[in-house]
Structures are given as structure tokens and as C-alpha cells.
Coordinates of C-alpha atoms and ligand atoms in Angstrom, one line a residue:
M1 CA -23.7 27.6 -11.1
E2 CA -21.8 25.4 -13.5
Q3 CA -23.2 22.1 -14.5
K4 CA -21.0 19.2 -15.1
V5 CA -21.6 17.1 -18.0
V6 CA -21.8 13.5 -17.6
S7 CA -18.7 12.0 -19.0
L8 CA -14.8 11.8 -18.5
D9 CA -13.9 13.9 -21.5
S10 CA -11.9 16.1 -18.9
I11 CA -9.4 13.0 -18.1
S12 CA -10.0 10.8 -20.9
P13 CA -8.2 10.6 -24.4
A14 CA -9.8 13.0 -27.2
P15 CA -12.1 11.1 -29.3
G16 CA -10.4 8.8 -31.5
R17 CA -7.1 8.8 -29.7
R18 CA -6.9 5.6 -28.2
A19 CA -4.3 5.3 -25.7
P20 CA -1.9 2.5 -27.2
S21 CA -1.1 -0.5 -25.1
A22 CA 2.1 -1.1 -23.2
C23 CA 3.2 -4.2 -24.7
S24 CA 2.0 -7.2 -26.3
T25 CA 2.5 -9.8 -23.5
G26 CA -0.1 -10.8 -21.4
G27 CA -0.3 -9.8 -17.8
C28 CA -1.4 -11.7 -14.7
G29 CA -4.5 -9.9 -14.0
T30 CA -3.5 -8.0 -10.8
P31 CA -5.5 -5.0 -10.5
P32 CA -3.7 -1.2 -11.4
S33 CA -2.6 0.5 -8.1
G34 CA -5.5 0.6 -5.7
G35 CA -7.7 -1.7 -7.3
T36 CA -10.5 -3.4 -5.3
T37 CA -10.7 -6.9 -6.8
D38 CA -8.6 -8.1 -3.9
V39 CA -11.3 -7.9 -1.4
P40 CA -14.4 -10.0 -0.6
A41 CA -17.4 -9.2 -2.8
H42 CA -19.8 -7.8 0.1
I43 CA -16.8 -5.5 1.3
R44 CA -16.0 -4.3 -2.4
Q45 CA -19.5 -3.2 -3.1
K46 CA -19.4 -1.0 -0.1
I47 CA -16.0 0.7 -1.3
E48 CA -15.9 0.7 -4.8
S49 CA -17.6 3.9 -5.1
H50 CA -16.1 5.3 -1.8
P51 CA -13.1 8.1 -2.7
C52 CA -11.7 7.2 0.6
Y53 CA -11.9 3.6 1.2
S54 CA -10.7 2.9 -2.5
E55 CA -7.5 4.4 -4.0
E56 CA -9.0 3.5 -7.5
A57 CA -12.6 5.0 -6.7
H58 CA -10.9 8.6 -5.9
H59 CA -10.0 9.1 -9.5
F60 CA -14.0 8.7 -10.0
F61 CA -16.2 9.9 -7.4
A62 CA -16.3 12.7 -5.2
R63 CA -17.8 13.3 -1.3
I64 CA -19.3 16.2 0.3
H65 CA -18.5 17.0 4.0
V66 CA -21.3 18.9 5.8
A67 CA -20.4 21.1 8.5
V68 CA -23.2 20.4 11.2
A69 CA -21.0 19.3 13.9
P70 CA -19.0 22.2 15.7
A71 CA -18.8 20.9 19.3
C72 CA -16.0 18.8 20.6
N73 CA -15.6 16.8 23.7
I74 CA -11.4 16.4 23.7
Q75 CA -8.9 18.7 23.1
C76 CA -6.0 17.6 20.5
N77 CA -2.7 19.5 21.0
Y78 CA -2.9 19.5 16.9
C79 CA -6.2 21.4 16.9
N80 CA -7.4 25.1 17.5
R81 CA -11.2 25.2 17.8
K82 CA -11.2 28.1 15.5
Y83 CA -9.9 25.8 12.8
D84 CA -11.4 22.4 11.3
C85 CA -11.2 19.2 13.1
A86 CA -7.7 17.8 12.0
N87 CA -9.4 14.2 12.2
E88 CA -10.3 14.9 8.6
S89 CA -9.1 18.3 7.8
R90 CA -6.5 20.6 6.9
P91 CA -6.4 23.5 9.4
G92 CA -8.9 26.3 7.8
V93 CA -12.2 28.1 9.0
V94 CA -15.3 26.4 7.5
S95 CA -17.0 29.1 5.7
E96 CA -20.5 28.5 7.4
R97 CA -21.9 25.9 9.8
L98 CA -25.1 24.3 8.7
T99 CA -28.4 23.2 10.2
P100 CA -29.6 19.7 9.1
E101 CA -32.1 20.8 6.7
Q102 CA -29.6 23.3 5.2
A103 CA -27.0 20.4 5.0
V104 CA -29.4 18.3 3.1
R105 CA -30.0 21.3 0.7
K106 CA -26.5 21.8 -0.1
V107 CA -25.9 18.3 -0.7
K108 CA -29.2 18.1 -3.3
A109 CA -27.6 21.0 -5.1
V110 CA -24.2 19.2 -5.2
A111 CA -26.0 15.8 -6.2
A112 CA -27.6 17.7 -9.0
A113 CA -24.4 19.5 -10.1
M114 CA -21.7 16.6 -9.7
P115 CA -23.4 13.1 -10.9
N116 CA -20.0 11.8 -9.4
L117 CA -21.2 12.7 -6.0
S118 CA -21.1 9.2 -4.2
V119 CA -20.6 10.2 -0.3
V120 CA -21.9 12.1 2.1
G121 CA -19.6 12.7 5.2
I122 CA -19.7 14.5 8.8
A123 CA -16.3 15.3 9.8
G124 CA -16.4 18.3 12.0
P125 CA -15.5 20.9 12.2
G126 CA -16.0 19.5 15.7
D127 CA -16.3 15.8 16.3
A128 CA -19.6 14.4 14.8
L129 CA -20.7 12.5 18.0
A130 CA -19.8 15.2 20.7
D131 CA -23.2 16.8 20.2
Y132 CA -24.8 13.8 18.1
R133 CA -28.2 14.9 17.8
H134 CA -27.3 17.4 14.8
T135 CA -25.5 14.6 13.2
F136 CA -27.9 11.8 13.2
A137 CA -30.8 14.5 12.3
T138 CA -28.7 15.3 9.2
F139 CA -27.8 11.9 8.4
R140 CA -31.8 10.4 8.8
L141 CA -33.0 13.5 6.8
L142 CA -29.9 12.2 3.8
R143 CA -31.1 8.8 4.2
E144 CA -35.0 9.7 3.2
T145 CA -34.1 12.1 0.5
L146 CA -31.0 11.2 -1.0
P147 CA -31.2 7.1 -0.6
D148 CA -28.2 6.5 -3.3
L149 CA -25.6 8.1 -1.4
T150 CA -23.2 6.4 0.8
L151 CA -23.2 8.0 4.6
C152 CA -20.0 8.5 6.2
L153 CA -19.0 9.7 9.6
S154 CA -15.8 10.5 11.6
T155 CA -14.9 10.5 15.2
N156 CA -12.4 10.7 18.0
G157 CA -14.0 7.9 19.2
L158 CA -15.1 9.0 22.8
A159 CA -18.9 8.9 22.7
L160 CA -18.7 6.0 20.0
P161 CA -20.0 3.1 22.0
D162 CA -22.9 4.9 23.0
H163 CA -24.1 5.4 19.5
I164 CA -23.7 1.9 17.8
D165 CA -27.4 1.7 17.2
D166 CA -27.7 5.1 16.2
I167 CA -25.1 4.5 13.6
R168 CA -26.9 1.4 12.2
G169 CA -30.5 2.8 12.5
A170 CA -29.1 6.0 10.1
G171 CA -27.7 3.6 7.6
I172 CA -24.3 4.6 8.2
D173 CA -22.0 1.9 7.0
H174 CA -18.5 3.7 6.7
V175 CA -16.9 5.0 10.1
T176 CA -13.6 6.7 10.7
V177 CA -11.9 6.6 14.0
T178 CA -8.9 9.1 14.6
M179 CA -6.6 7.0 17.1
N180 CA -3.2 8.3 17.4
A181 CA -2.2 5.5 20.1
V182 CA -2.7 2.9 22.3
D183 CA -0.4 3.1 25.1
P184 CA -1.6 6.2 27.5
H185 CA 1.6 7.6 28.2
V186 CA 2.1 8.4 24.3
A187 CA -1.6 9.6 24.2
E188 CA -0.9 11.8 27.6
G189 CA 1.4 14.0 25.2
I190 CA -1.2 14.4 22.2
Y191 CA -4.2 15.4 24.1
A192 CA -4.5 18.3 26.6
W193 CA -8.0 16.9 28.0
I194 CA -11.5 15.1 27.2
F195 CA -14.8 15.7 28.7
W196 CA -15.8 12.4 30.1
D197 CA -19.0 11.8 32.2
H198 CA -19.5 15.1 32.9
A199 CA -16.0 16.2 34.4
R200 CA -13.2 17.6 32.5
R201 CA -10.2 14.9 32.7
T202 CA -6.6 15.1 31.8
G203 CA -3.3 13.4 31.9
L204 CA -3.1 9.5 32.2
E205 CA -6.3 9.1 33.5
A206 CA -8.1 11.0 30.5
A207 CA -5.8 9.1 27.9
R208 CA -6.8 5.7 29.5
I209 CA -10.5 6.7 29.1
L210 CA -10.3 7.8 25.4
I211 CA -8.0 4.6 24.3
E212 CA -10.4 2.1 26.2
R213 CA -13.4 3.8 24.4
Q214 CA -12.1 3.9 21.2
L215 CA -11.0 0.4 21.3
Q216 CA -14.6 -0.7 22.5
G217 CA -16.0 1.4 19.7
I218 CA -14.0 -0.1 16.9
E219 CA -14.9 -3.6 18.4
M220 CA -18.5 -3.1 18.5
L221 CA -18.8 -1.2 14.8
T222 CA -16.7 -4.4 13.3
A223 CA -19.1 -6.8 15.0
A224 CA -22.0 -4.9 13.5
G225 CA -20.6 -5.4 10.2
I226 CA -19.7 -1.5 9.6
L227 CA -16.6 -0.7 7.9
V228 CA -13.8 1.3 10.0
K229 CA -11.0 3.1 8.9
I230 CA -8.4 4.2 11.5
N231 CA -7.0 7.8 11.2
S232 CA -4.0 8.5 12.9
V233 CA -1.7 11.5 13.0
M234 CA 2.1 11.1 12.4
I235 CA 3.8 13.1 15.3
P236 CA 7.7 13.1 15.0
G237 CA 9.1 12.1 18.5
V238 CA 5.8 11.7 20.0
N239 CA 4.0 8.7 18.5
D240 CA 6.0 7.7 15.1
G241 CA 7.5 5.2 16.7
H242 CA 4.0 3.8 18.0
L243 CA 2.1 3.7 14.9
D244 CA 3.0 0.0 14.3
A245 CA 1.5 -0.9 17.9
V246 CA -1.8 0.9 16.8
N247 CA -1.8 -0.3 13.4
A248 CA -1.4 -4.1 14.9
A249 CA -4.1 -3.0 17.7
V250 CA -6.7 -1.9 15.3
K251 CA -6.3 -4.4 12.7
E252 CA -7.0 -7.0 15.6
R253 CA -9.9 -5.6 16.3
G254 CA -11.1 -5.5 12.5
A255 CA -10.2 -2.1 11.0
F256 CA -10.4 -2.5 7.5
L257 CA -8.1 0.2 6.5
H258 CA -5.4 2.7 8.2
N259 CA -4.5 6.0 7.4
V260 CA -1.4 8.0 8.5
M261 CA -1.5 11.3 8.1
P262 CA 1.5 13.4 8.5
L263 CA 1.0 16.3 11.3
I264 CA 0.2 19.8 10.2
S265 CA 1.8 22.1 12.5
D266 CA 2.0 26.1 11.7
P267 CA 2.5 28.8 14.5
A268 CA -0.1 30.6 12.4
H269 CA -2.9 28.0 13.4
G270 CA -2.4 28.7 17.0
T271 CA -2.4 25.0 18.0
H272 CA -0.3 23.8 21.1
Y273 CA 2.0 21.8 18.8
G274 CA 2.3 24.9 16.5
L275 CA 3.2 27.4 19.1
T276 CA 5.7 24.8 21.1
G277 CA 7.6 24.2 17.8
Q278 CA 6.2 20.6 17.3
R279 CA 7.5 19.6 13.7
G280 CA 5.5 17.5 11.3
P281 CA 6.9 14.5 9.3
T282 CA 8.7 15.1 5.9
A283 CA 7.4 13.2 3.0
V284 CA 10.3 10.6 3.3
E285 CA 9.7 9.9 6.8
L286 CA 5.8 9.2 6.1
K287 CA 7.0 6.9 3.6
A288 CA 9.5 5.0 5.6
L289 CA 6.5 4.5 8.0
Q290 CA 4.1 3.5 5.5
D291 CA 6.9 1.0 4.2
R292 CA 7.4 -0.4 7.7
L293 CA 3.7 -1.1 8.4
G294 CA 3.9 -2.9 4.9
D295 CA 1.4 -3.9 2.1
G296 CA -0.6 -6.4 4.5
A297 CA -1.7 -3.3 6.8
R298 CA -4.0 -2.1 3.9
L299 CA -2.9 1.6 4.3
M300 CA -4.5 4.4 2.8
K301 CA -2.0 6.6 1.2
H302 CA -4.3 8.8 -0.8
C303 CA -5.7 11.1 1.6
R304 CA -5.7 14.7 1.4
Q305 CA -6.6 15.6 4.8
C306 CA -9.5 17.6 3.7
R307 CA -11.7 20.5 5.1
A308 CA -14.8 19.6 7.1
D309 CA -16.9 21.4 4.3
A310 CA -14.9 19.9 1.3
V311 CA -16.8 19.4 -1.7
G312 CA -15.5 17.5 -5.1
L313 CA -12.8 14.9 -5.8
L314 CA -9.9 14.3 -3.1
G315 CA -7.5 17.0 -3.6
E316 CA -9.7 19.4 -5.9
D317 CA -12.1 21.1 -3.5
Q318 CA -15.2 23.0 -5.2
G319 CA -16.6 24.0 -1.9
A320 CA -16.1 27.6 -2.6
K321 CA -19.2 27.2 -5.5
F322 CA -21.8 25.8 -3.1
G323 CA -21.8 28.4 -0.2
L324 CA -25.9 28.7 1.0
E325 CA -26.4 32.0 -0.9
Q326 CA -25.2 30.5 -4.3
L327 CA -27.7 27.4 -3.7
P328 CA -30.7 27.1 -6.3
E329 CA -33.8 26.9 -4.4
N330 CA -34.9 23.7 -6.0
P331 CA -32.0 21.7 -7.3
E332 CA -33.5 18.7 -9.7
I333 CA -31.1 15.6 -9.3
D334 CA -31.3 13.6 -12.5
P335 CA -31.0 10.0 -11.4
E336 CA -30.3 8.9 -15.2
K337 CA -27.4 11.2 -15.2
R338 CA -25.8 9.7 -12.4
A339 CA -26.5 5.6 -13.7
A340 CA -25.2 7.2 -17.0
Y341 CA -21.6 8.4 -15.3
R342 CA -21.7 5.2 -13.1
A343 CA -21.6 3.0 -16.5
I344 CA -18.9 5.4 -17.8
V345 CA -16.6 4.8 -14.8
E346 CA -17.7 1.2 -14.8
K347 CA -15.9 0.7 -18.7
E348 CA -13.1 3.3 -17.7
R349 CA -12.2 0.9 -14.7
N350 CA -12.4 -2.1 -16.9
D351 CA -10.2 -0.7 -19.6
R352 CA -7.9 0.3 -16.8
R353 CA -7.4 -2.8 -15.3
Q354 CA -6.9 -4.6 -18.7
E355 CA -4.2 -2.1 -19.5
A356 CA -2.5 -2.3 -15.9
A357 CA -2.5 -6.0 -16.3
E358 CA -0.6 -5.8 -19.7
A359 CA 1.6 -2.9 -18.7
R360 CA 2.9 -4.9 -15.4
A361 CA 4.9 -7.7 -17.5
A362 CA 6.8 -4.8 -19.2
I363 CA 7.3 -2.9 -16.0
R364 CA 8.8 -6.2 -14.7
R365 CA 10.8 -6.7 -17.7
W366 CA 12.2 -3.0 -17.7
A367 CA 12.3 -1.8 -14.3
P368 CA 15.7 -0.6 -12.9
P369 CA 17.1 -3.2 -10.2
E370 CA 16.3 -0.7 -7.6
P371 CA 13.0 1.0 -6.9
I372 CA 12.7 4.4 -8.1
L373 CA 9.9 7.1 -7.6
V374 CA 8.0 8.6 -10.5
A375 CA 5.7 11.8 -9.9
V376 CA 2.8 12.0 -12.4
S377 CA 0.8 15.1 -12.9
S378 CA -2.7 14.0 -13.3
K379 CA -6.5 15.7 -12.8
G380 CA -8.1 12.2 -12.2
G381 CA -9.1 9.0 -14.1
G382 CA -5.7 7.1 -13.2
R383 CA -4.5 8.9 -16.6
V384 CA -1.4 11.0 -17.2
N385 CA -3.7 14.0 -18.3
Q386 CA -2.5 17.2 -16.8
H387 CA 0.0 20.0 -17.9
F388 CA 3.0 20.4 -15.5
G389 CA 2.3 23.9 -14.8
H390 CA -1.4 23.3 -13.7
A391 CA -0.4 20.5 -11.3
R392 CA -1.4 21.6 -7.7
E393 CA 0.1 18.2 -6.4
F394 CA 1.7 15.3 -8.1
Q395 CA 0.7 11.4 -7.5
I396 CA 3.8 9.7 -6.5
F397 CA 4.4 5.8 -7.9
E398 CA 7.1 3.5 -6.5
V399 CA 8.4 1.5 -9.6
S400 CA 10.3 -1.8 -9.2
T401 CA 10.4 -5.4 -10.9
A402 CA 7.1 -6.0 -8.7
G403 CA 5.3 -3.0 -10.8
A404 CA 3.9 0.5 -10.6
R405 CA 2.5 0.8 -6.8
F406 CA 0.7 4.1 -5.7
S407 CA 2.8 5.8 -2.6
G408 CA 1.2 9.1 -2.2
H409 CA 1.3 12.3 -3.1
R410 CA 3.1 15.5 -3.0
R411 CA 1.6 19.2 -3.1
V412 CA 3.0 22.0 -4.7
D413 CA 1.8 25.2 -5.8
R414 CA 0.6 25.9 -9.2
Y415 CA 3.5 27.0 -11.3
C416 CA 1.7 28.3 -14.3
S417 CA -0.7 31.3 -13.5
G418 CA -2.1 33.2 -16.8
G419 CA 0.2 31.8 -19.0
D420 CA 3.3 32.5 -17.2
G421 CA 5.6 30.7 -14.7
E422 CA 6.7 31.6 -11.7
D423 CA 10.3 31.1 -10.9
D424 CA 10.1 30.7 -7.0
V425 CA 7.2 28.3 -7.4
L426 CA 9.3 26.4 -9.6
E427 CA 12.1 25.9 -7.2
A428 CA 9.4 25.0 -4.2
T429 CA 8.3 22.4 -6.7
L430 CA 12.0 21.0 -7.0
L431 CA 12.1 20.7 -3.5
A432 CA 8.9 19.1 -2.8
L433 CA 10.2 16.3 -5.9
D434 CA 13.1 15.6 -3.6
G435 CA 13.9 11.9 -4.2
I436 CA 12.2 11.5 -7.5
S437 CA 13.5 10.1 -10.6
A438 CA 11.3 11.0 -13.1
V439 CA 8.2 13.2 -13.9
L440 CA 5.4 12.0 -16.2
T441 CA 3.3 14.8 -17.7
A442 CA 1.0 15.8 -20.2
K443 CA 2.9 18.7 -21.2
I444 CA 5.6 20.7 -19.9
G445 CA 7.3 24.1 -21.4
R446 CA 10.8 24.7 -22.1
C447 CA 12.0 26.3 -18.9
P448 CA 10.6 23.9 -16.1
R449 CA 11.9 21.0 -18.4
Q450 CA 15.2 22.4 -18.4
R451 CA 15.3 23.1 -14.5
L452 CA 14.0 19.4 -13.9
S453 CA 16.4 17.9 -16.2
E454 CA 19.2 19.9 -14.3
A455 CA 17.9 18.6 -10.8
G456 CA 18.5 15.3 -12.2
I457 CA 14.8 14.4 -12.9
T458 CA 13.8 12.7 -16.2
V459 CA 11.1 14.8 -17.8
V460 CA 8.6 12.1 -20.0
D461 CA 5.7 14.0 -21.7
D462 CA 5.3 11.5 -24.5
Y463 CA 2.2 9.4 -23.5
A464 CA -0.2 12.1 -22.4
F465 CA -3.5 10.9 -21.6
D466 CA -2.4 7.0 -21.2
Y467 CA -3.3 5.1 -18.1
V468 CA -0.3 5.8 -15.5
E469 CA 0.6 2.0 -15.7
T470 CA 0.7 2.1 -19.4
A471 CA 2.7 5.3 -19.3
I472 CA 5.3 4.1 -17.1
A473 CA 5.6 0.8 -18.8
R474 CA 5.8 2.5 -22.4
W475 CA 8.6 5.2 -20.9
L476 CA 10.6 2.1 -19.2
S477 CA 10.1 -0.1 -22.5
A478 CA 11.3 2.7 -24.7
R479 CA 14.4 3.2 -22.4
G480 CA 15.3 0.1 -21.8
I481 CA 15.5 -0.9 -25.9
E482 CA 17.2 2.4 -26.2
E483 CA 20.0 1.3 -23.8
E484 CA 20.2 -1.9 -25.1
D485 CA 20.9 -0.8 -28.8
T486 CA 23.4 1.8 -27.6
A487 CA 25.3 -1.2 -25.6
R488 CA 25.2 -3.2 -28.7
I489 CA 26.4 -0.5 -31.1
A490 CA 29.4 0.1 -28.6
Ligands
CLF501 FE1 -14.9 12.3 4.4 FE2 -13.5 10.8 5.8 FE3 -15.7 9.7 5.3 FE4 -13.9 10.4 3.5 S1 -12.8 12.3 4.0 S2 -15.5 11.7 6.5 S3 -13.6 8.8 5.1 S4 -15.9 11.0 3.2 FE5 -10.8 10.9 3.1 FE6 -10.3 13.7 3.5 FE7 -8.6 11.8 4.1 FE8 -10.8 11.8 5.5 S5 -9.4 12.2 2.2 S6 -9.5 13.6 5.4 S7 -9.8 9.9 4.9
SF4_502 FE1 -9.8 19.3 17.2 FE2 -11.1 17.2 16.3 FE3 -9.0 16.9 18.2 FE4 -11.7 18.0 18.6 S1 -11.5 15.6 18.1 S2 -9.9 18.7 19.3 S3 -11.7 19.1 16.8 S4 -8.9 17.8 16.1

């Protein structure tokens, strides 16, 4: 099994190549997009190494999901039981279900190989609390064996109020509740049935019980000091106009974060929605909803809808390397390696914050009057450090006179494989980049550069390995100065 070295070499500049500062004017100390300095210290400490609760942390820290919970107590119309739980995963069967002991063995192997592993989550493939015994047995074993890992649980909320003490007792500090509606008339269209109090219930009755239990559970968690994240699946024509109400209701009950995820609907998955032609939202519709909810709502925008057996950084699943058959008998976790990694991340974060503060002034000075969207190819660390042809997703930043704000990501297929670019992939990438003004990348070939230009997208590859905010500031400054010079000469 490949051993990771303790460094950020793959994402940082090569030795001796210092990313130059954007401009000389001082900034206001605002953290870079997704920074955590605007939350109280006791919460910051809980989220700063959690890749889902902190956008900044997801550049540096990995999570593992252990698939110990196959059963479910409800039926969502976007789920087919043969596939992963859509609460926390992209449809796709989990490759293996684990016993609590196997789960711990796997987590140990991953922690030994990946010093950046910080979180273990249980997110299915069914509901983590439907058959809660495996879930809590796993968490208890993990707490004893690997006490420095953060424990994270995801649930549909139906059984939640019955397990607050179990959650606290197991040392779980982060719980996600998937909540798609607070109005039973809306929820009725999303769930086929629930199994509650020894009986299967449907329609309005099921919807009312589920919502009541979800809201009660959220209140109990926040009262117990546990951080709560809400996941909502955005389903056009069903609950898209209703998610503002969900956002208000969960905020009122103390939820820390709200993650609105697009419905994934494909007839091949065999879900009710897939088979009945219910579509998912476009990237533009999702962004419009997030904009409507506003900055004050503390929205998660970097979710990758990962599998219930995902391993690694968000968006970069390494689960295939850690099948039970491949695990070493006695993996050795080196605490010094893990501590060294955290020290490097701390330094990197401080550098990034400092540069972002400087970059912000330049962005404000040179940004166009109307906001634009910029796509960045990055393999982590908050830097422009990936070849265009290797990107499987682009991070999207909204750039305006207020600064550069992370606004999500767009998935693409890898354009370059075996040294050759694939034309049909490039055309699909162009569609995925709809509405984007510029692509910032570490490197790009002649052909895709030309196609992007023809599509009206500016290609910027002069700032490889810079932090994203720095690269945007340097590009805008150079562009602005050039335009001013041209105007002066004319
Ligand atoms: Fe896993 Fe979920 Fe915990 Fe994260 S995922 S249980 S909170 S450790 Fe994260 Fe994956 Fe999105 Fe979930 S990116 S699907 S929000
Ligand atoms: Fe599927 Fe998860 Fe819904 Fe259960 S809670 S039906 S596993 S999406």
C-alpha cells in the first residue's frame, strides 16, 4: 500500500519558489474564503480540522466513512437501497459492509497511511441510527483505539431523539441530519414511507412524524452542545421554493451549518425520482438558491456528496486502495508523523490567511463592477496547482469588489489521459463551465486553451502554485493595469 509522506509537497510550490505577494497594500485581516476565524474559539477548535464543517479544512484534512449501517427506517424517493444513502453519498454500491471490528482495522490502516486523516464518519449505506447497535459499537471501539480522530454521524433523524445520550456517551461531536422539508405537505412528496412505532406509515402522517422527530432531535443535540449540520436535497418543483423555510427553522434551533445538495437523479439508479423523470437542479439554480439564503445562513458549499465508504480528501476518493483484503495485519500509526502534518498545515494556513488579506485589497481595487465567476483547477492546499487536463472538478469563485468568495465546484471528466486529450470530454467540460469568465490553472495545452478562448473564457496560467486569492489578485491587477495603459495610449 502506498505510504504518504508528511508534507504538502504535492500542493505547495517547489522548494525555493515562493509564491509572490499580490500587491503591497495591506489588507483588513479577513480570512480567505472559508476561513474559520469568524466563529467563537470553542467552536473553531471543533471544526478547524473537519473537512465538511470548514471549507478551509477540506483543503488539508481527510475523512473516512465506515459502512457499518446497512439498514434504513424510511424510504426516500431519491434512494434505491441497492445504492448508497443519498443523505451522504453519491449513488453507487458500497464495495463492502463492515463489522465494527473490521471498521476499526480499516480506520487504523488508513490513519497509518494518511497522516491527514482527521475524521471518521458513519453515513450509511442505510441510516446510522436505524440499527444503532453496530454504529455505537464502532464509535466506542474507535474512541478507545484512536482517540485523536473526530467522530461524525449522519442520520435521517427519525430515531435521533432516542439516542442523544448514546451520541454524547460515544464522544460524537458532529451530527448531520438530512431534512428536506418542514411542511408535511412538501415532505409527503419526498418520502414513500417511514417505519415508526412498530408500523409502516405513509402520506401526511409519516411526514408529520418524521419532521417532528427531526426538529426535536436537532433541538436536543444543540442543547447538548453537539454541532449540527443539516443536509437538504434540492428537488426542483418539490422543495426548492421551501428550503428557505427549512433554513430558518434549523437555524432557529441552533444548527451550525446548512448544506443544500443537488438531487442526483438517474433512471439507471432505479430510484422513484429517477424512474419518474424528476430532474435535479442545474448549477445555476443551486447557486441562485444559495445566494437567496445569503451569507448569514452559514452554508456549506463544498460538499462532494460522497459515498458511504469514501476515504481521503473530499472529491478525491481513495477507498479502492483500502479494501479489507488489502489491509495490513498490524498497521502502525506514527503519532509524530500526524503531529508533524498538523504543524505544517498550521503554517500553511497562516501563510494563506496573510496572503489572502493582502490579495483582498487588490481584488477590491481591480474587480469588475459586476461579479464574475472564476474556475480554478486545484488538487488541494487552496492553491492553483493542477494541470487543466488532470482536473476532475473546478473550484468556482465569485469575484467582485467585495473580494473572492468560494461558491462551489463543478465536476468534469479528466480531459487528459495517457498524454492525449479527448475532444468529447473537452466539449462536456465547456458545458460544465457555462457562465465562467476565466479559468485559472497551473498548466494547459494548446488545444484546450484555444477552445476555451473561442468559448469566451479567459485562460490564466501565469500564477501556478499561488494561493487562489493571490492568483486572482495578480491576474486582475495585471489586467487592470494593462487596460489603463491601453486607454492612456489611445
Ligand atoms: Fe462524512 Fe458527513 Fe461527517 Fe463529512 S461527509 S458523515 S459530515 S465526515 Fe461531507 Fe461528504 Fe458532503 Fe457529507 S462532503 S456528503 S457533508
Ligand atoms: Fe436511502 Fe438514506 Fe433515505 Fe434511508 S435515509 S432511504 S438509506 S437516502
